[in-house]
Each structure stands twice: as structure tokens, then as C-alpha cells.
mmCIF file of C-alpha atoms and ligand atoms in Angstrom:
data_model
loop_
_atom_site.group_PDB
_atom_site.id
_atom_site.type_symbol
_atom_site.label_atom_id
_atom_site.label_comp_id
_atom_site.label_asym_id
_atom_site.label_seq_id
_atom_site.Cartn_x
_atom_site.Cartn_y
_atom_site.Cartn_z
ATOM 1 C CA MET A 1 23.039 68.560 -4.726
ATOM 2 C CA LEU A 2 21.199 67.588 -1.510
ATOM 3 C CA GLU A 3 22.361 65.000 0.954
ATOM 4 C CA HIS A 4 20.706 63.068 3.729
ATOM 5 C CA GLU A 5 22.474 60.730 6.124
ATOM 6 C CA ILE A 6 20.586 57.663 7.358
ATOM 7 C CA LYS A 7 21.965 56.101 10.518
ATOM 8 C CA ILE A 8 21.262 52.400 10.925
ATOM 9 C CA PRO A 9 22.397 51.335 14.382
ATOM 10 C CA ALA A 10 22.529 47.587 13.736
ATOM 11 C CA SER A 11 24.056 47.544 10.252
ATOM 12 C CA PRO A 12 27.792 47.000 9.685
ATOM 13 C CA ALA A 13 28.223 50.386 7.968
ATOM 14 C CA LYS A 14 26.277 52.209 10.736
ATOM 15 C CA SER A 15 25.142 54.873 8.290
ATOM 16 C CA TYR A 16 24.808 55.628 4.627
ATOM 17 C CA ARG A 17 24.291 58.651 2.447
ATOM 18 C CA THR A 18 21.404 59.431 0.140
ATOM 19 C CA GLU A 19 22.446 62.000 -2.420
ATOM 20 C CA ILE A 20 19.833 63.836 -4.483
ATOM 21 C CA GLY A 21 20.415 65.899 -7.594
ATOM 22 C CA SER A 22 19.567 66.411 -11.243
ATOM 23 C CA GLY A 23 22.144 64.985 -13.670
ATOM 24 C CA LEU A 24 24.185 63.052 -11.045
ATOM 25 C CA LEU A 25 24.437 59.923 -13.156
ATOM 26 C CA GLY A 26 27.051 61.213 -15.618
ATOM 27 C CA GLY A 27 29.788 61.824 -13.040
ATOM 28 C CA LEU A 28 28.970 59.002 -10.669
ATOM 29 C CA TRP A 29 31.064 56.049 -11.851
ATOM 30 C CA PRO A 30 34.518 57.536 -11.057
ATOM 31 C CA ARG A 31 33.244 58.340 -7.566
ATOM 32 C CA ILE A 32 31.972 54.783 -7.073
ATOM 33 C CA GLU A 33 35.335 53.467 -8.335
ATOM 34 C CA ALA A 34 37.166 55.694 -5.844
ATOM 35 C CA ASP A 35 34.861 54.890 -2.903
ATOM 36 C CA PHE A 36 35.040 51.144 -3.629
ATOM 37 C CA ASN A 37 38.626 50.933 -4.771
ATOM 38 C CA GLY A 38 39.696 47.262 -4.798
ATOM 39 C CA TYR A 39 36.151 45.966 -5.322
ATOM 40 C CA ASN A 40 34.926 44.307 -8.489
ATOM 41 C CA LYS A 41 31.796 46.061 -9.710
ATOM 42 C CA PHE A 42 28.736 44.192 -10.974
ATOM 43 C CA VAL A 43 25.816 46.240 -12.281
ATOM 44 C CA VAL A 44 22.242 44.935 -12.281
ATOM 45 C CA THR A 45 19.799 46.811 -14.466
ATOM 46 C CA ASP A 46 16.994 46.160 -16.963
ATOM 47 C CA GLU A 47 16.213 46.658 -20.638
ATOM 48 C CA ASN A 48 14.412 49.985 -20.014
ATOM 49 C CA LEU A 49 17.550 51.531 -18.560
ATOM 50 C CA VAL A 50 19.611 50.306 -21.493
ATOM 51 C CA SER A 51 17.222 51.741 -24.095
ATOM 52 C CA ALA A 52 16.916 55.066 -22.213
ATOM 53 C CA GLY A 53 20.729 55.380 -22.337
ATOM 54 C CA HIS A 54 21.074 55.465 -18.536
ATOM 55 C CA LEU A 55 23.377 52.422 -18.304
ATOM 56 C CA GLU A 56 25.729 53.937 -20.862
ATOM 57 C CA LYS A 57 25.641 57.272 -19.056
ATOM 58 C CA LEU A 58 26.516 55.595 -15.737
ATOM 59 C CA LEU A 59 29.317 53.385 -17.043
ATOM 60 C CA GLY A 60 30.943 55.799 -19.510
ATOM 61 C CA GLN A 61 34.108 54.061 -20.746
ATOM 62 C CA SER A 62 34.075 51.429 -17.980
ATOM 63 C CA ASP A 63 33.766 47.797 -19.041
ATOM 64 C CA ALA A 64 32.240 46.671 -15.740
ATOM 65 C CA PRO A 65 29.880 43.718 -16.331
ATOM 66 C CA ALA A 66 26.153 44.460 -16.353
ATOM 67 C CA PHE A 67 23.331 41.957 -15.957
ATOM 68 C CA VAL A 68 20.269 43.184 -17.839
ATOM 69 C CA ILE A 69 16.962 41.868 -16.439
ATOM 70 C CA SER A 70 14.495 40.908 -19.160
ATOM 71 C CA PRO A 71 11.590 41.405 -19.321
ATOM 72 C CA PRO A 72 11.644 44.433 -17.031
ATOM 73 C CA GLY A 73 9.089 44.541 -14.239
ATOM 74 C CA GLU A 74 7.457 42.449 -11.564
ATOM 75 C CA ALA A 75 7.190 39.337 -13.785
ATOM 76 C CA SER A 76 10.978 38.947 -13.475
ATOM 77 C CA LYS A 77 11.109 39.498 -9.710
ATOM 78 C CA ASN A 78 11.421 35.825 -8.893
ATOM 79 C CA ILE A 79 13.837 33.174 -7.678
ATOM 80 C CA ASP A 80 14.875 32.203 -11.236
ATOM 81 C CA THR A 81 16.157 35.716 -11.942
ATOM 82 C CA ALA A 82 17.988 35.827 -8.602
ATOM 83 C CA VAL A 83 19.647 32.464 -9.318
ATOM 84 C CA THR A 84 20.695 33.590 -12.816
ATOM 85 C CA ILE A 85 22.243 36.778 -11.409
ATOM 86 C CA ILE A 86 24.158 34.863 -8.751
ATOM 87 C CA GLU A 87 25.366 32.220 -11.215
ATOM 88 C CA THR A 88 26.480 34.976 -13.607
ATOM 89 C CA MET A 89 28.589 36.447 -10.797
ATOM 90 C CA GLU A 90 30.006 32.998 -10.038
ATOM 91 C CA LYS A 91 30.869 32.380 -13.697
ATOM 92 C CA ALA A 92 32.728 35.715 -13.712
ATOM 93 C CA CYS A 93 34.747 34.381 -10.713
ATOM 94 C CA LEU A 94 33.545 37.235 -8.517
ATOM 95 C CA GLY A 95 34.044 36.908 -4.791
ATOM 96 C CA ARG A 96 33.169 38.750 -1.625
ATOM 97 C CA ASP A 97 35.183 41.732 -2.867
ATOM 98 C CA THR A 98 32.312 42.592 -5.213
ATOM 99 C CA LEU A 99 30.122 45.683 -5.148
ATOM 100 C CA VAL A 100 26.671 45.235 -6.674
ATOM 101 C CA VAL A 101 25.324 48.420 -8.275
ATOM 102 C CA ALA A 102 21.553 48.434 -8.774
ATOM 103 C CA LEU A 103 20.510 50.832 -11.542
ATOM 104 C CA GLY A 104 16.765 50.885 -12.119
ATOM 105 C CA GLY A 105 13.317 50.831 -10.606
ATOM 106 C CA GLY A 106 11.879 48.892 -7.695
ATOM 107 C CA THR A 107 12.198 45.488 -9.311
ATOM 108 C CA VAL A 108 15.876 45.968 -10.153
ATOM 109 C CA GLY A 109 16.670 47.354 -6.691
ATOM 110 C CA ASP A 110 14.794 44.585 -4.885
ATOM 111 C CA ILE A 111 16.363 41.726 -6.879
ATOM 112 C CA ALA A 112 19.865 43.216 -6.970
ATOM 113 C CA GLY A 113 19.689 43.947 -3.239
ATOM 114 C CA PHE A 114 18.509 40.393 -2.568
ATOM 115 C CA ALA A 115 21.295 38.912 -4.719
ATOM 116 C CA ALA A 116 23.842 41.115 -2.876
ATOM 117 C CA ALA A 117 22.444 40.005 0.492
ATOM 118 C CA VAL A 118 22.865 36.295 -0.240
ATOM 119 C CA PHE A 119 25.851 36.149 -2.640
ATOM 120 C CA LYS A 120 28.750 34.576 -0.690
ATOM 121 C CA ARG A 121 26.792 35.487 2.469
ATOM 122 C CA GLY A 122 26.564 39.141 1.544
ATOM 123 C CA VAL A 123 28.373 41.792 -0.502
ATOM 124 C CA PRO A 124 27.792 45.576 -0.520
ATOM 125 C CA VAL A 125 25.193 47.178 -2.771
ATOM 126 C CA ILE A 126 24.705 50.727 -4.040
ATOM 127 C CA GLN A 127 21.204 51.719 -5.072
ATOM 128 C CA ILE A 128 20.672 54.117 -8.003
ATOM 129 C CA PRO A 129 16.876 54.322 -8.288
ATOM 130 C CA THR A 130 15.446 55.656 -11.540
ATOM 131 C CA THR A 131 11.671 55.534 -11.017
ATOM 132 C CA THR A 132 9.314 57.493 -8.793
ATOM 133 C CA VAL A 133 8.504 54.388 -6.744
ATOM 134 C CA ALA A 134 12.145 53.422 -6.210
ATOM 135 C CA GLN A 135 13.345 56.974 -5.485
ATOM 136 C CA ALA A 136 10.570 57.528 -2.939
ATOM 137 C CA ASP A 137 10.545 54.156 -1.318
ATOM 138 C CA SER A 138 12.177 50.925 -2.338
ATOM 139 C CA ALA A 139 15.801 52.036 -2.774
ATOM 140 C CA VAL A 140 15.947 53.656 0.659
ATOM 141 C CA GLY A 141 15.663 51.535 3.780
ATOM 142 C CA GLY A 142 17.376 48.238 3.030
ATOM 143 C CA LYS A 143 14.419 46.042 2.152
ATOM 144 C CA THR A 144 15.221 43.547 -0.587
ATOM 145 C CA GLY A 145 13.011 40.809 -1.896
ATOM 146 C CA ILE A 146 11.613 38.587 -4.597
ATOM 147 C CA ASP A 147 8.126 37.207 -5.077
ATOM 148 C CA SER A 148 6.897 33.618 -4.779
ATOM 149 C CA SER A 149 4.027 32.415 -6.949
ATOM 150 C CA LEU A 150 1.698 33.196 -4.014
ATOM 151 C CA SER A 151 2.763 36.569 -2.709
ATOM 152 C CA LYS A 152 5.036 39.561 -3.100
ATOM 153 C CA ASN A 153 8.411 39.647 -1.355
ATOM 154 C CA ALA A 154 7.944 36.152 0.076
ATOM 155 C CA PHE A 155 11.747 35.801 -0.002
ATOM 156 C CA GLY A 156 13.711 38.724 1.306
ATOM 157 C CA ALA A 157 16.361 40.140 3.552
ATOM 158 C CA PHE A 158 17.111 43.449 5.160
ATOM 159 C CA TRP A 159 20.310 44.509 3.429
ATOM 160 C CA HIS A 160 21.103 48.160 3.818
ATOM 161 C CA PRO A 161 22.798 49.858 0.864
ATOM 162 C CA SER A 162 26.199 51.484 1.161
ATOM 163 C CA ALA A 163 24.854 54.602 -0.581
ATOM 164 C CA VAL A 164 21.776 55.742 -2.513
ATOM 165 C CA TYR A 165 22.123 58.137 -5.455
ATOM 166 C CA ILE A 166 18.891 59.760 -6.623
ATOM 167 C CA ASP A 167 19.157 61.465 -10.005
ATOM 168 C CA VAL A 168 15.768 63.070 -10.682
ATOM 169 C CA ALA A 169 16.801 63.622 -14.334
ATOM 170 C CA THR A 170 16.349 59.861 -14.864
ATOM 171 C CA LEU A 171 12.617 60.391 -14.252
ATOM 172 C CA THR A 172 12.286 62.374 -17.485
ATOM 173 C CA THR A 173 12.409 59.135 -19.517
ATOM 174 C CA LEU A 174 9.915 57.268 -17.337
ATOM 175 C CA ASP A 175 6.570 56.513 -18.963
ATOM 176 C CA ASP A 176 3.673 58.560 -17.677
ATOM 177 C CA ARG A 177 1.728 55.723 -16.060
ATOM 178 C CA GLN A 178 4.789 54.509 -14.106
ATOM 179 C CA PHE A 179 5.646 58.082 -13.151
ATOM 180 C CA ARG A 180 2.190 58.785 -11.736
ATOM 181 C CA ALA A 181 1.830 55.418 -9.989
ATOM 182 C CA GLY A 182 5.173 55.811 -8.212
ATOM 183 C CA LEU A 183 4.130 59.194 -6.838
ATOM 184 C CA VAL A 184 1.575 57.379 -4.674
ATOM 185 C CA GLU A 185 4.482 56.377 -2.399
ATOM 186 C CA SER A 186 5.306 60.078 -1.959
ATOM 187 C CA PHE A 187 1.681 60.748 -0.979
ATOM 188 C CA LYS A 188 1.915 57.825 1.425
ATOM 189 C CA HIS A 189 4.912 59.453 3.130
ATOM 190 C CA ALA A 190 3.045 62.740 3.426
ATOM 191 C CA LEU A 191 -0.037 60.963 4.789
ATOM 192 C CA ILE A 192 1.817 59.082 7.511
ATOM 193 C CA ALA A 193 4.214 61.796 8.596
ATOM 194 C CA ASP A 194 3.846 65.344 7.366
ATOM 195 C CA SER A 195 0.728 67.410 6.646
ATOM 196 C CA GLU A 196 2.919 70.257 5.280
ATOM 197 C CA TYR A 197 4.421 67.878 2.747
ATOM 198 C CA PHE A 198 0.869 66.819 1.796
ATOM 199 C CA GLU A 199 -0.027 70.479 1.190
ATOM 200 C CA TYR A 200 3.184 70.943 -0.809
ATOM 201 C CA LEU A 201 2.166 68.030 -3.050
ATOM 202 C CA GLU A 202 -1.384 69.376 -3.411
ATOM 203 C CA ASN A 203 -0.096 72.841 -4.343
ATOM 204 C CA ASN A 204 2.689 71.691 -6.647
ATOM 205 C CA LEU A 205 1.133 68.663 -8.332
ATOM 206 C CA ASP A 206 1.151 70.291 -11.782
ATOM 207 C CA ALA A 207 4.862 71.118 -11.497
ATOM 208 C CA VAL A 208 5.556 67.582 -10.266
ATOM 209 C CA LEU A 209 3.667 66.149 -13.255
ATOM 210 C CA GLU A 210 5.598 68.479 -15.578
ATOM 211 C CA ARG A 211 8.703 66.888 -14.011
ATOM 212 C CA LYS A 212 10.317 70.179 -13.035
ATOM 213 C CA SER A 213 13.653 69.165 -11.579
ATOM 214 C CA GLU A 214 13.699 71.579 -8.635
ATOM 215 C CA VAL A 215 10.273 70.304 -7.498
ATOM 216 C CA LEU A 216 11.285 66.656 -7.983
ATOM 217 C CA GLU A 217 14.426 67.275 -5.910
ATOM 218 C CA LYS A 218 12.334 68.793 -3.137
ATOM 219 C CA VAL A 219 9.949 65.819 -3.248
ATOM 220 C CA ALA A 220 12.914 63.405 -3.065
ATOM 221 C CA GLN A 221 14.278 65.364 -0.109
ATOM 222 C CA PHE A 222 10.963 65.145 1.793
ATOM 223 C CA ASN A 223 10.800 61.417 1.025
ATOM 224 C CA CYS A 224 14.361 60.657 2.157
ATOM 225 C CA LYS A 225 13.898 62.622 5.365
ATOM 226 C CA ILE A 226 10.594 60.934 6.254
ATOM 227 C CA LYS A 227 11.669 57.441 5.300
ATOM 228 C CA GLY A 228 15.148 57.909 6.784
ATOM 229 C CA ASP A 229 13.726 58.996 10.146
ATOM 230 C CA VAL A 230 11.402 55.981 10.308
ATOM 231 C CA VAL A 231 14.117 53.529 9.239
ATOM 232 C CA GLU A 232 16.584 54.938 11.764
ATOM 233 C CA THR A 233 14.048 54.451 14.553
ATOM 234 C CA ASP A 234 13.106 50.909 13.545
ATOM 235 C CA PRO A 235 15.440 49.497 10.851
ATOM 236 C CA TYR A 236 14.114 45.928 11.051
ATOM 237 C CA GLU A 237 10.379 46.661 11.244
ATOM 238 C CA GLN A 238 9.630 45.650 14.801
ATOM 239 C CA ASN A 239 6.877 48.259 15.136
ATOM 240 C CA LYS A 240 7.104 51.860 13.872
ATOM 241 C CA ARG A 241 8.474 50.998 10.431
ATOM 242 C CA ARG A 242 5.134 49.308 9.735
ATOM 243 C CA ILE A 243 3.714 52.772 9.081
ATOM 244 C CA LEU A 244 5.542 52.700 5.740
ATOM 245 C CA ASN A 245 3.089 49.984 4.747
ATOM 246 C CA TYR A 246 0.125 52.349 4.887
ATOM 247 C CA GLY A 247 -2.283 51.300 2.121
ATOM 248 C CA HIS A 248 -0.150 48.237 1.362
ATOM 249 C CA THR A 249 -2.091 45.485 3.159
ATOM 250 C CA ILE A 250 -4.972 45.710 0.720
ATOM 251 C CA GLY A 251 -2.696 47.219 -1.945
ATOM 252 C CA HIS A 252 -0.426 44.157 -2.179
ATOM 253 C CA ALA A 253 -3.448 41.843 -2.369
ATOM 254 C CA VAL A 254 -5.026 43.961 -5.130
ATOM 255 C CA GLU A 255 -1.733 44.052 -7.040
ATOM 256 C CA THR A 256 -1.324 40.261 -6.866
ATOM 257 C CA ALA A 257 -5.025 39.573 -7.632
ATOM 258 C CA SER A 258 -4.782 41.777 -10.723
ATOM 259 C CA GLY A 259 -2.029 39.480 -11.994
ATOM 260 C CA PHE A 260 0.254 42.550 -11.817
ATOM 261 C CA GLU A 261 -1.885 44.303 -14.447
ATOM 262 C CA LEU A 262 -2.073 47.078 -11.862
ATOM 263 C CA LEU A 263 1.225 48.764 -11.035
ATOM 264 C CA HIS A 264 2.350 48.725 -7.405
ATOM 265 C CA GLY A 265 1.489 52.395 -6.827
ATOM 266 C CA GLU A 266 -1.906 52.011 -8.500
ATOM 267 C CA ALA A 267 -2.778 49.129 -6.187
ATOM 268 C CA VAL A 268 -1.490 51.084 -3.178
ATOM 269 C CA ALA A 269 -3.731 54.018 -4.181
ATOM 270 C CA ILE A 270 -6.730 51.659 -3.897
ATOM 271 C CA GLY A 271 -5.287 50.378 -0.595
ATOM 272 C CA ILE A 272 -4.986 53.956 0.729
ATOM 273 C CA ILE A 273 -8.654 54.593 -0.078
ATOM 274 C CA ALA A 274 -9.569 51.278 1.605
ATOM 275 C CA ALA A 275 -7.573 52.226 4.706
ATOM 276 C CA GLY A 276 -9.418 55.573 4.751
ATOM 277 C CA MET A 277 -12.771 53.745 4.601
ATOM 278 C CA ILE A 278 -11.725 51.496 7.492
ATOM 279 C CA GLU A 279 -10.764 54.633 9.474
ATOM 280 C CA ILE A 280 -14.274 56.003 8.881
ATOM 281 C CA GLU A 281 -15.893 52.659 9.854
ATOM 282 C CA LEU A 282 -13.857 52.698 13.073
ATOM 283 C CA LYS A 283 -14.700 56.388 13.576
ATOM 284 C CA ILE A 284 -11.053 57.297 14.125
ATOM 285 C CA ALA A 285 -10.710 59.854 11.297
ATOM 286 C CA PRO A 286 -12.881 62.607 9.830
ATOM 287 C CA LYS A 287 -14.773 61.811 6.591
ATOM 288 C CA ASP A 288 -13.558 64.929 4.774
ATOM 289 C CA ARG A 289 -9.959 63.716 5.116
ATOM 290 C CA LEU A 290 -10.696 60.740 2.878
ATOM 291 C CA GLU A 291 -12.337 63.017 0.285
ATOM 292 C CA ARG A 292 -9.235 65.226 0.219
ATOM 293 C CA VAL A 293 -7.044 62.176 -0.398
ATOM 294 C CA ARG A 294 -9.419 60.797 -3.034
ATOM 295 C CA GLN A 295 -9.383 64.113 -4.917
ATOM 296 C CA ILE A 296 -5.615 64.298 -5.119
ATOM 297 C CA LEU A 297 -5.312 60.647 -6.181
ATOM 298 C CA GLU A 298 -7.933 61.272 -8.881
ATOM 299 C CA LYS A 299 -5.946 64.260 -10.081
ATOM 300 C CA LEU A 300 -2.924 61.987 -10.204
ATOM 301 C CA ASP A 301 -5.052 59.731 -12.423
ATOM 302 C CA VAL A 302 -4.487 56.535 -10.458
ATOM 303 C CA PRO A 303 -7.350 54.138 -9.650
ATOM 304 C CA VAL A 304 -9.334 54.758 -6.469
ATOM 305 C CA LYS A 305 -11.768 51.841 -6.832
ATOM 306 C CA LEU A 306 -11.365 48.084 -7.037
ATOM 307 C CA PRO A 307 -11.412 46.815 -10.625
ATOM 308 C CA PRO A 308 -14.723 44.935 -11.072
ATOM 309 C CA ASN A 309 -13.064 41.605 -11.941
ATOM 310 C CA LEU A 310 -11.385 41.204 -8.521
ATOM 311 C CA ALA A 311 -13.331 38.899 -6.186
ATOM 312 C CA GLU A 312 -13.621 39.845 -2.528
ATOM 313 C CA LYS A 313 -12.852 36.273 -1.406
ATOM 314 C CA ASP A 314 -9.626 36.104 -3.446
ATOM 315 C CA LEU A 315 -8.552 39.389 -1.921
ATOM 316 C CA ILE A 316 -9.229 38.174 1.620
ATOM 317 C CA ASP A 317 -7.215 34.988 0.923
ATOM 318 C CA LEU A 318 -4.333 37.090 -0.382
ATOM 319 C CA ILE A 319 -4.559 39.543 2.505
ATOM 320 C CA LYS A 320 -3.983 36.620 4.896
ATOM 321 C CA HIS A 321 -0.523 36.189 3.293
ATOM 322 C CA ASP A 322 0.426 39.723 4.267
ATOM 323 C CA LYS A 323 3.723 39.849 6.120
ATOM 324 C CA LYS A 324 2.174 41.744 9.014
ATOM 325 C CA ALA A 325 -0.362 38.928 9.572
ATOM 326 C CA VAL A 326 -0.618 37.579 13.103
ATOM 327 C CA ASN A 327 -2.471 34.255 13.494
ATOM 328 C CA LYS A 328 -3.214 34.405 9.765
ATOM 329 C CA TRP A 329 -5.030 37.712 10.014
ATOM 330 C CA PRO A 330 -3.428 40.948 8.832
ATOM 331 C CA ARG A 331 -2.666 44.084 10.793
ATOM 332 C CA PHE A 332 -3.499 47.455 9.280
ATOM 333 C CA VAL A 333 -1.786 50.792 9.501
ATOM 334 C CA LEU A 334 -4.462 53.469 9.946
ATOM 335 C CA LEU A 335 -4.514 57.235 10.391
ATOM 336 C CA ASN A 336 -6.265 59.633 12.710
ATOM 337 C CA ASP A 337 -5.499 62.440 10.299
ATOM 338 C CA ILE A 338 -2.963 63.515 7.692
ATOM 339 C CA GLY A 339 0.444 63.127 9.301
ATOM 340 C CA GLN A 340 -0.943 61.292 12.329
ATOM 341 C CA VAL A 341 -0.823 57.509 12.515
ATOM 342 C CA TYR A 342 -3.395 55.765 14.737
ATOM 343 C CA CYS A 343 -1.304 54.097 17.415
ATOM 344 C CA PRO A 344 -3.360 52.528 20.236
ATOM 345 C CA ASP A 345 -1.210 51.097 23.054
ATOM 346 C CA GLY A 346 1.931 52.065 21.135
ATOM 347 C CA GLN A 347 1.120 49.673 18.257
ATOM 348 C CA TYR A 348 1.419 51.081 14.742
ATOM 349 C CA ALA A 349 -0.344 48.192 12.957
ATOM 350 C CA VAL A 350 -3.705 47.139 14.374
ATOM 351 C CA ASP A 351 -6.311 44.433 14.142
ATOM 352 C CA VAL A 352 -9.409 45.116 12.025
ATOM 353 C CA ALA A 353 -12.421 42.810 12.381
ATOM 354 C CA PRO A 354 -13.150 40.642 9.291
ATOM 355 C CA GLU A 355 -16.724 42.079 9.082
ATOM 356 C CA ILE A 356 -15.334 45.609 8.750
ATOM 357 C CA LEU A 357 -12.856 44.548 6.105
ATOM 358 C CA GLY A 358 -15.621 42.656 4.269
ATOM 359 C CA ARG A 359 -17.892 45.742 4.324
ATOM 360 C CA VAL A 360 -15.127 47.986 2.998
ATOM 361 C CA LEU A 361 -14.187 45.588 0.184
ATOM 362 C CA LYS A 362 -17.872 45.441 -0.876
ATOM 363 C CA ILE A 363 -18.117 49.214 -1.354
ATOM 364 C CA LEU A 364 -14.547 49.865 -2.498
HETATM 365 N N1 LIG B 1 8.404 49.934 1.716
HETATM 366 C C1 LIG B 1 8.231 49.895 3.097
HETATM 367 C C2 LIG B 1 9.506 49.852 3.861
HETATM 368 O O1 LIG B 1 10.557 50.091 3.316
HETATM 369 O O2 LIG B 1 9.475 49.551 5.028
#
């Protein structure tokens, strides 16, 4: 088992543990009961976790209540689901002495974290991510959120978890498309922070895709270290944390414009290619770097081009809703090279002229 401590200066708990292992889930519940003795437990999960047997494995003989999100996925990540979760907790007469346990992928973690952040003005949450996207990114770092009809994560709060338990064995039941798409967030971490990690992913991609547990544990360890370091430096995204949104400005717009037909990681893959094209337009990064990234994303079998049915104008309208927008125009995270974020005047997210963005979207 591997552990990583994330220190969050401004949060009440000051720090929390991410624990990584294969087969953690089975023995976890008694530990959660002991660590949160005196708390009522309320699990939030979704139908996929129930059918894969992961909820049963977590709870064992416990009769703790579980709210099962249905249908699973982004379509349920909305205010109605959050209200239903909160009203279910109210009907069960739960109070502030409640621990929310999020078992699932990014959608489950984001909604459960949001519900925990606002229920009775905030109760603790433990994140148990079970997908590649959640283990790499969404479960670590305290971002919670739900979508509006216009944009992703329009409602949200920073609500740091009390602990994160990453069981890479849960990835063995994940469908192949979800598995591959979520790995894009691992590539994003390597791109923004660590060229050695990028090489590790290039050299071990087959073993990752075969879901070898020792390689998945190593990947999770790289991810927690990179994300943990960034979150410790800037927990509430004043500047440096923006680097975690590499590829996401265009990625979020593409994801929304596709009507969520594209998975988050698939849209981010397109966004990473777009960011690379902007870097070339601005002459801040070498051309061969983009080709290296394109090759690995192609090997991962995620899209690297805009689907033909997405209109450039719709994308630009959606991009204006990006949460990094200033005066209704987005800021972009860009790279000078693998592991090196472009950071003029100490700013990690920068202005890109509309003509450049327009040119890139035309050829993307
Ligand atoms: N997913 C980006 C962040 O946690 O800041």
C-alpha cells in the first residue's frame, strides 16, 4: 500500500491522506467506522458500482444507507440529483454528524462532494474513486460540482475530502472506453509537470492498458504526487492550480457541444491537441512535441480531432462560459515543453487572441 499526504493550509482538517493499493476496498469499511466513530455514514454511488459488486464489497455486513445515482454519468450531474440526495439525508434524520462516502467515478465524487459541502452547511466526505478519471483527478483536490444546462460545474464548492482511498483493482471492471478516456488526465499530469512520468507512460502504455496492478499503482502514485503538490501550493485556484486545467478550456466546450456523447477525457484529449496547436501558433513550443503527444493519444485510441458535427461558433460561445474567463474571454494553460508550463509574468493561464483560437478550431 502506498500513501501520500496532501496538506491544505486553509482547510479545517489541514491535511488528508490518499492511500493507494490493489484490493483495498474489502477491508476499508471497518477502518472508516473506526476513524469516524460516532458519525452516521451515508454512501453515494451509482448503478455501475452496484452491478460490479463494489458497493457490496465496501459495505460487507453493514446496513449503512446508500443512495444509488441513476442513470450513471454526466446526465445525472445536476441540481435535481443533488436535491434528491440532500432530501434523502433529511428524511433519514441525518444531521451534521454525518460522513458522506463517495464510491464511484467523477460524477459520483463531484455530486457527493457537492452534497456534503452544502448539507447542513457542510459535513465530511471520503472519496473512493473507481475510474481512471476520478483516481487521477477528480477525487483528489477538493473540487466538487454539478452542471447547469449551459455549462459544466456551474455550481460548485471547494470541499476537501477527509481521505481518499484509491483501489486500482476497481479499474478491472471499468469498460474499455471509460478506462482509456480517463487515462488522458494522467497524461495531462505528465504534460504539465513531469517529463519522466510522460516517458514512463509512453514506455508502459501496454501494461497500463492490460491493467497490471503494479503499473496502475505507480500511475496513481505519480498522479497523487503531482496533483497533491499543485493543490498544496494553490488549494483554491488563485493561479498555479489552473495548470490542472490544461486542455480543458476547449475540452469542456467540446464535451458540452457533443451533448456529452464524448466522454470527459476524450474531449480533453482534443483540447490537449488544440492547446498544442495554439502553442505552435504562438511559437512557444517545438512542433515535434505536439506530434509526440498526438502519437500517444492515438495509441490510447482517444479522439484527436474535432467531430465534424461541432460548429466553431457554438464552441466559441461555450468557451466564453469557461470558469477561467476574464471579461468573457477565456484564459488558456499552455506549455513550453513536456513538464514545463508557459508562465509569462508569473501567470499560469494566459490570454489567446480570438483570431488564433479561430484558426486552431478551423484546422482541429
Ligand atoms: N481538475 C482540476 C482541478 O482539480 O483543479
